[in-house]
Short mmCIF file of C-alpha atoms in Angstrom, two decimals:
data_model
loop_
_atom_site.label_atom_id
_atom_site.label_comp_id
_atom_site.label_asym_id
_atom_site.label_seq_id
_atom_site.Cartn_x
_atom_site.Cartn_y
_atom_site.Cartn_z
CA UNK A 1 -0.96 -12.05 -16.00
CA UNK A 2 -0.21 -9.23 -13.58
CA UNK A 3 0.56 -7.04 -16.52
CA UNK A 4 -2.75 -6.26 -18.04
CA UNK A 5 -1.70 -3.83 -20.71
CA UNK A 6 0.84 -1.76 -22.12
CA UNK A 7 -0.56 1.17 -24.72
CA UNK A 8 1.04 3.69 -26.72
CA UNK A 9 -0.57 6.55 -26.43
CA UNK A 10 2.02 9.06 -28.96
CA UNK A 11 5.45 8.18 -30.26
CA UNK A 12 6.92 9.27 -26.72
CA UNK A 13 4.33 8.21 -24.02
CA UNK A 14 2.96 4.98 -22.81
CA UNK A 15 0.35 4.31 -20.69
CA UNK A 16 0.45 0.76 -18.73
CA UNK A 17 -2.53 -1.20 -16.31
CA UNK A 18 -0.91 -3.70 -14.10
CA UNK A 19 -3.68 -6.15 -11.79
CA UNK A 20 -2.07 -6.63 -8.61
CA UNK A 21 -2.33 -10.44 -7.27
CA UNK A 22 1.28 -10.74 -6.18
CA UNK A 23 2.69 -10.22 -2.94
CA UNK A 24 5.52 -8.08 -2.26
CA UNK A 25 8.13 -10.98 -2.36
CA UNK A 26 7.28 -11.93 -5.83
CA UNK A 27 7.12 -8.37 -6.82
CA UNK A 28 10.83 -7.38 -5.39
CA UNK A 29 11.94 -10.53 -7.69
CA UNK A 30 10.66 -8.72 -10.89
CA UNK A 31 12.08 -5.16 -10.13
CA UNK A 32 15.05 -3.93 -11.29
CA UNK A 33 17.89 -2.95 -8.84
CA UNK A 34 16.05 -4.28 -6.02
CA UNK A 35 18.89 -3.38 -3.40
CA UNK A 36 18.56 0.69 -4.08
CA UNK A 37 14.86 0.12 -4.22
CA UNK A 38 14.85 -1.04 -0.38
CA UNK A 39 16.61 1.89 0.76
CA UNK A 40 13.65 3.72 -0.71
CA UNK A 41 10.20 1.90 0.09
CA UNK A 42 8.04 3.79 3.30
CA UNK A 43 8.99 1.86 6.35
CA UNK A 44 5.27 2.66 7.74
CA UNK A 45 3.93 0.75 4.81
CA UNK A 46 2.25 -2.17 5.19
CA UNK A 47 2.02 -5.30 3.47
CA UNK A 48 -1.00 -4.03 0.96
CA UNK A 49 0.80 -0.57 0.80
CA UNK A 50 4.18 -2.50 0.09
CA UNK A 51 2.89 -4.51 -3.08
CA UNK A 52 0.84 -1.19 -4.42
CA UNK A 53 4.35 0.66 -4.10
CA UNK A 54 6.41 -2.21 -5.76
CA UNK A 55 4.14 -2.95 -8.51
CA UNK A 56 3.90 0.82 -9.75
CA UNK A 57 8.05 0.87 -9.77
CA UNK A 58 7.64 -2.85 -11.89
CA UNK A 59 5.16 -1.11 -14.14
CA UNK A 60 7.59 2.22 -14.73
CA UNK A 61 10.40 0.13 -15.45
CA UNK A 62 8.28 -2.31 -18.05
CA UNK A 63 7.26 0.97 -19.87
CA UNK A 64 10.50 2.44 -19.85
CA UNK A 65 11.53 -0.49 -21.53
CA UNK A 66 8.81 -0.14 -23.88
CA UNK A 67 9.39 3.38 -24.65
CA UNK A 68 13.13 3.63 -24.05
CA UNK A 69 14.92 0.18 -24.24
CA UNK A 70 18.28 -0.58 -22.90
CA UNK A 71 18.45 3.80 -22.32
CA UNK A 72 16.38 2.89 -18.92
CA UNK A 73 19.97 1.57 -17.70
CA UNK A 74 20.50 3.13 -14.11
CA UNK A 75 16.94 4.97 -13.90
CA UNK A 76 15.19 4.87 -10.57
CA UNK A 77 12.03 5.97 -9.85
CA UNK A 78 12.08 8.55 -6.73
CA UNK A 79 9.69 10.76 -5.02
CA UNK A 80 10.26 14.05 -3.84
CA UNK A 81 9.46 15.81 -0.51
CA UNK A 82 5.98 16.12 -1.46
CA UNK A 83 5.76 12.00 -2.55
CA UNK A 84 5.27 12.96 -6.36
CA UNK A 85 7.19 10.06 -8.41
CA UNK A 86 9.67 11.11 -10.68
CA UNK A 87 12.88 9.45 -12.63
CA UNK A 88 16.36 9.49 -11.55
CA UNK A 89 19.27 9.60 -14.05
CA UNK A 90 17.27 11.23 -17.02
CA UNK A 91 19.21 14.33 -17.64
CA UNK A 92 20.02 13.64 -21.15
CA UNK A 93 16.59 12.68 -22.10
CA UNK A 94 14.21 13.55 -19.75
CA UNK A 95 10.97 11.72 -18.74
CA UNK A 96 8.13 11.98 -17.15
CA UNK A 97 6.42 9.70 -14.76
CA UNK A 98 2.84 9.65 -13.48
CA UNK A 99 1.75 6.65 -10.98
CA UNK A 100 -1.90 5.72 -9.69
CA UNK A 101 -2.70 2.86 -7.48
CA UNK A 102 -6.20 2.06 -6.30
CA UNK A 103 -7.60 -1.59 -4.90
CA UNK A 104 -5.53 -4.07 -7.15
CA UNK A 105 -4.97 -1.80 -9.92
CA UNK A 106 -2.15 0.08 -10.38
CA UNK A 107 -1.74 2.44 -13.63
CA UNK A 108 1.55 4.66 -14.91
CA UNK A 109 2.33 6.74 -17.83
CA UNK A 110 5.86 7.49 -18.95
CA UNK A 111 6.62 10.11 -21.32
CA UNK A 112 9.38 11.45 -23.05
CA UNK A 113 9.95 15.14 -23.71
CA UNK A 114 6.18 16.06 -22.36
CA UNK A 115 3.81 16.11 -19.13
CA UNK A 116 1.29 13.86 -18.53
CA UNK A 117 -1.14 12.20 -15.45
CA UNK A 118 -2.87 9.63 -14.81
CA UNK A 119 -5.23 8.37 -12.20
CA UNK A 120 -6.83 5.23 -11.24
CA UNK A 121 -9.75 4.50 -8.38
CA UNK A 122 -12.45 1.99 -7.14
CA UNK A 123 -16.15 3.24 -8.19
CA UNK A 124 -17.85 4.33 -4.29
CA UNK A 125 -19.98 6.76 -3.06
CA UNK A 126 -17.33 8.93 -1.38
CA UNK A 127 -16.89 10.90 -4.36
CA UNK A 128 -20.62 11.76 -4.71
CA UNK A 129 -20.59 12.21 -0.94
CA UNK A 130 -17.92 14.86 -1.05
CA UNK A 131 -18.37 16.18 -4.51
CA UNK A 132 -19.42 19.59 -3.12
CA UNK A 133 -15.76 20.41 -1.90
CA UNK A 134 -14.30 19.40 -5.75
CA UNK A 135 -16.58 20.89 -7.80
CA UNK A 136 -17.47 24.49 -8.70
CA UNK A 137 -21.25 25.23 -8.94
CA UNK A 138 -21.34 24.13 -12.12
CA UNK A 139 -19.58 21.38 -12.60
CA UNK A 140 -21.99 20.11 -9.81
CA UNK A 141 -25.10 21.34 -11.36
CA UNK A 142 -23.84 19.41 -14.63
CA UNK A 143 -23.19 16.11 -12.41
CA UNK A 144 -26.54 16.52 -11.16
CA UNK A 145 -28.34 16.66 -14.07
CA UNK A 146 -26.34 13.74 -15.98
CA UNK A 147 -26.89 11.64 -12.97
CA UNK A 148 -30.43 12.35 -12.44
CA UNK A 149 -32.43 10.38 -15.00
CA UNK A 150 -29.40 7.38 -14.54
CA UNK A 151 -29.27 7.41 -10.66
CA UNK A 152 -27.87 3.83 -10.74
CA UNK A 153 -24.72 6.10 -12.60
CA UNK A 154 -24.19 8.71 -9.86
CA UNK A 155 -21.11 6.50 -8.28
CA UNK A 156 -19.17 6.12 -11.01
CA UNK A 157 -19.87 9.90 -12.64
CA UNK A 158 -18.59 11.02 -9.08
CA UNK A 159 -15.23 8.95 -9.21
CA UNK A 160 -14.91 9.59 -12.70
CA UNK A 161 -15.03 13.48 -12.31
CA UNK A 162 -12.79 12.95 -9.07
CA UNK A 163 -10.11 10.93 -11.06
CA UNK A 164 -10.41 13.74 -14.07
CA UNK A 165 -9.58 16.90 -11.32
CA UNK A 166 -6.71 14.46 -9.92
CA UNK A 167 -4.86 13.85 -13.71
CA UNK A 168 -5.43 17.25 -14.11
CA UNK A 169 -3.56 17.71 -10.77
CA UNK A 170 -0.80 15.91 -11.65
CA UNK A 171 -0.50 17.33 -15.16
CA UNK A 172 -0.32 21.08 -13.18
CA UNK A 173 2.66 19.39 -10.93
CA UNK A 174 2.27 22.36 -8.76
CA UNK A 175 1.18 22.00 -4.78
CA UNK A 176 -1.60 23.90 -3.07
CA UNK A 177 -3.95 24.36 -5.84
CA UNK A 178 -8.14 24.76 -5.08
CA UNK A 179 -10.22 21.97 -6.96
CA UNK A 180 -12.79 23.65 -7.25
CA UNK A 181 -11.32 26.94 -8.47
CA UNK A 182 -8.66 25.80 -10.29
CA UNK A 183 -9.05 22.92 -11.75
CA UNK A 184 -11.98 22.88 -14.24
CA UNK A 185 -14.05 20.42 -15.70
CA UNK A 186 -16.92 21.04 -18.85
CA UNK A 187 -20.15 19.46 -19.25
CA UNK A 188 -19.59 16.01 -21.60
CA UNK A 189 -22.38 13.55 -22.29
CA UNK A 190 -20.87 10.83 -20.06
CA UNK A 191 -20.33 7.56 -21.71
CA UNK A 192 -18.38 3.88 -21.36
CA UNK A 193 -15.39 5.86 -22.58
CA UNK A 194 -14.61 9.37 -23.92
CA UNK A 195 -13.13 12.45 -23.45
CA UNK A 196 -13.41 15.50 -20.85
CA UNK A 197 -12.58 19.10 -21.61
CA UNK A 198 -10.68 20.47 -18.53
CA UNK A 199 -9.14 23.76 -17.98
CA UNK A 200 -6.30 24.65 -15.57
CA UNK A 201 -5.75 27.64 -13.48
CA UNK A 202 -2.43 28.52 -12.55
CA UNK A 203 -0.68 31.86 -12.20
CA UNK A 204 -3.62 34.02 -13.81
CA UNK A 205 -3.75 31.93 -16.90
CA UNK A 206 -5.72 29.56 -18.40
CA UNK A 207 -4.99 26.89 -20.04
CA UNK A 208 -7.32 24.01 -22.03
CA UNK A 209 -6.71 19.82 -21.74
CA UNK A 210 -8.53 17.01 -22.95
CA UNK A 211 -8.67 14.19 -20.12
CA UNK A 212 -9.63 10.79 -21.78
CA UNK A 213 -11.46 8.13 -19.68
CA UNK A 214 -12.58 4.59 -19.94
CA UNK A 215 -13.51 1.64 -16.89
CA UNK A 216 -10.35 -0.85 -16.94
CA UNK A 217 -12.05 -3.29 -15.01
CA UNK A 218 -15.69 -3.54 -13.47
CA UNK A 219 -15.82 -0.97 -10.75
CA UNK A 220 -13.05 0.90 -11.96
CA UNK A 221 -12.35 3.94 -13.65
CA UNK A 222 -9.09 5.67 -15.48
CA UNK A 223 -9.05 8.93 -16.56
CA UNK A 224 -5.85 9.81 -17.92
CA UNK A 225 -4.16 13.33 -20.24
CA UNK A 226 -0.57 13.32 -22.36
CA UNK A 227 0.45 16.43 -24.21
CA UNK A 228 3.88 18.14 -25.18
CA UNK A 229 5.49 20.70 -22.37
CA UNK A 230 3.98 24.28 -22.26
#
C-alpha cells in the first residue's frame, strides 16, 4: 500500500509517509482536481521527478482529509516563487503544508492554525562529506565524538543532523539563512528515535524547537517539528 502511514501528531497537525511504487499515470488517477494540477506540475520534470511531485500533492490531500474532511473542498497545493508548497483557498482556516521527497519516500505534514516541517532523505555519505559547511564548530565536534566509537553510524548521524537543520529550515520559512550560523543543533545521545534540541536565529532573536526523529524505512531517516505560530 503506497500509503504507509497517516499520524496525528496534535489535534491540528498530521504527519503522513507515503512509499512511492506507482508511476505517474496511476498517481494523476488518485489526485484530486487533476486538470488544475497539470497546469501546475514542472515541465522539466522527468518521469521520477513527476511521480515524487504527484505523490506529495496525493499525500496533502489524504491528510487534509484526515485533518479537515469535506473543508479540503477547492484546496490546491501551490508553490511560490521560491518552490516552497503551500495551500490555496485556506483563508478562513488557514493551514500549513510541509512536503519532503527523497528515493521512494515521500513525507508531508499539514497543520492547522501552526508551523511545522518536515524532511525526509536516503542515509549516504554526502552529508558526512559536506558536514563542515552545515555545522558550526560544535555541532561538528559533537558529531565527531558520537560517531567515533560507532563509525559504522557516521552516515546516518550525518543525514540525520542534515534532515534536522532542513525541518528547522522550513519551520523558519524565511530564504537566505546560514546553516551553520543560524540554524542550531545541541548535543543528544543519538538513538533509533528521539528528539533534538534546535535553536533558530532570525532577526537577532533566538528562539528554542524540539525536532523529533526516527528511520521510516531501512536507510532512511525523518526528522520532523510541529508547534503553534510565534
Amino acid at each position: 500500500m503506497p500509503l504507509h502511514s497517516l499520524q496525528h501528531l496534535s489535534s491540528t497537525a498530521v504527519l503522513g509517509l507515503w512509499q512511492l511504487t506507482e508511476p505517474p499515470a496511476e498517481l494523476w488517477a488518485q489526485l484530486p482536481q487533476a486538470t488544475t494540477y497539470q497546469t501546475l506540475m514542472p515541465t522539466t520534470a522527468d518521469a521520477v521527478r513527476q511521480a515524487q511531485w504527484l505523490a506529495g500533492r496525493v499525500l496533502a490531500h489524504a491528510l487534509l482529509w484526515k485533518l479537515v474532511g469535506a473543508a479540503q473542498d477547492g484546496l490546491v497545493v501551490q508553490n511560490d516563487a521560491t518552490g516552497r508548497p503551500w495551500l490555496s483557498g485556506v483563508e478562513a482556516q488557514p493551514l500549513t503544508l510541509s512536503l519532503s521527497h527523497s528515493g521512494e519516500w515521500v513525507a508531508a505534514v499539514v497543520a492547522q492554525g501552526s508551523r511545522a516541517g518536515v524532511d525526509v532523505e536516503v542515509i549516504r555519505d554526502k552529508a558526512q562529506r559536506l558536514a563542515s559547511k552545515f555545522l558550526s564548530a560544535a555541532e561538528y565536534d559533537d558529531a565527531r565524538a558520537a560517531t567515533q566509537a560507532a563509525p559504522d553510524t557516521a552516515h546516518m548521524h550525518y543525514t540525520r543532523l542534515w534532515s534536522a537543520k532542513e525541518t528547522l529550515y522550513k519551520l523558519a520559512a524565511q530564504r537566505g539563512i546560514i546553516f551553520k550560523k543560524q540554524l542550531l543543533l545541541s548535543s543528544f545521545v543519538p538513538e533509533e528515535s528521539g528528539e533534538i534540541p534546535g535553536t533558530l536565529v532570525l532577526d537577532g532573536a533566538e528562539t528554542r524547537h524540539c525536532i523529533c526523529y526516527y528511520q521510516p524505512a531501512p536507510g532512511y531517516v525523518l526528522t520532523f517539528c510541529h508547534e503553534p505560530n510565534p
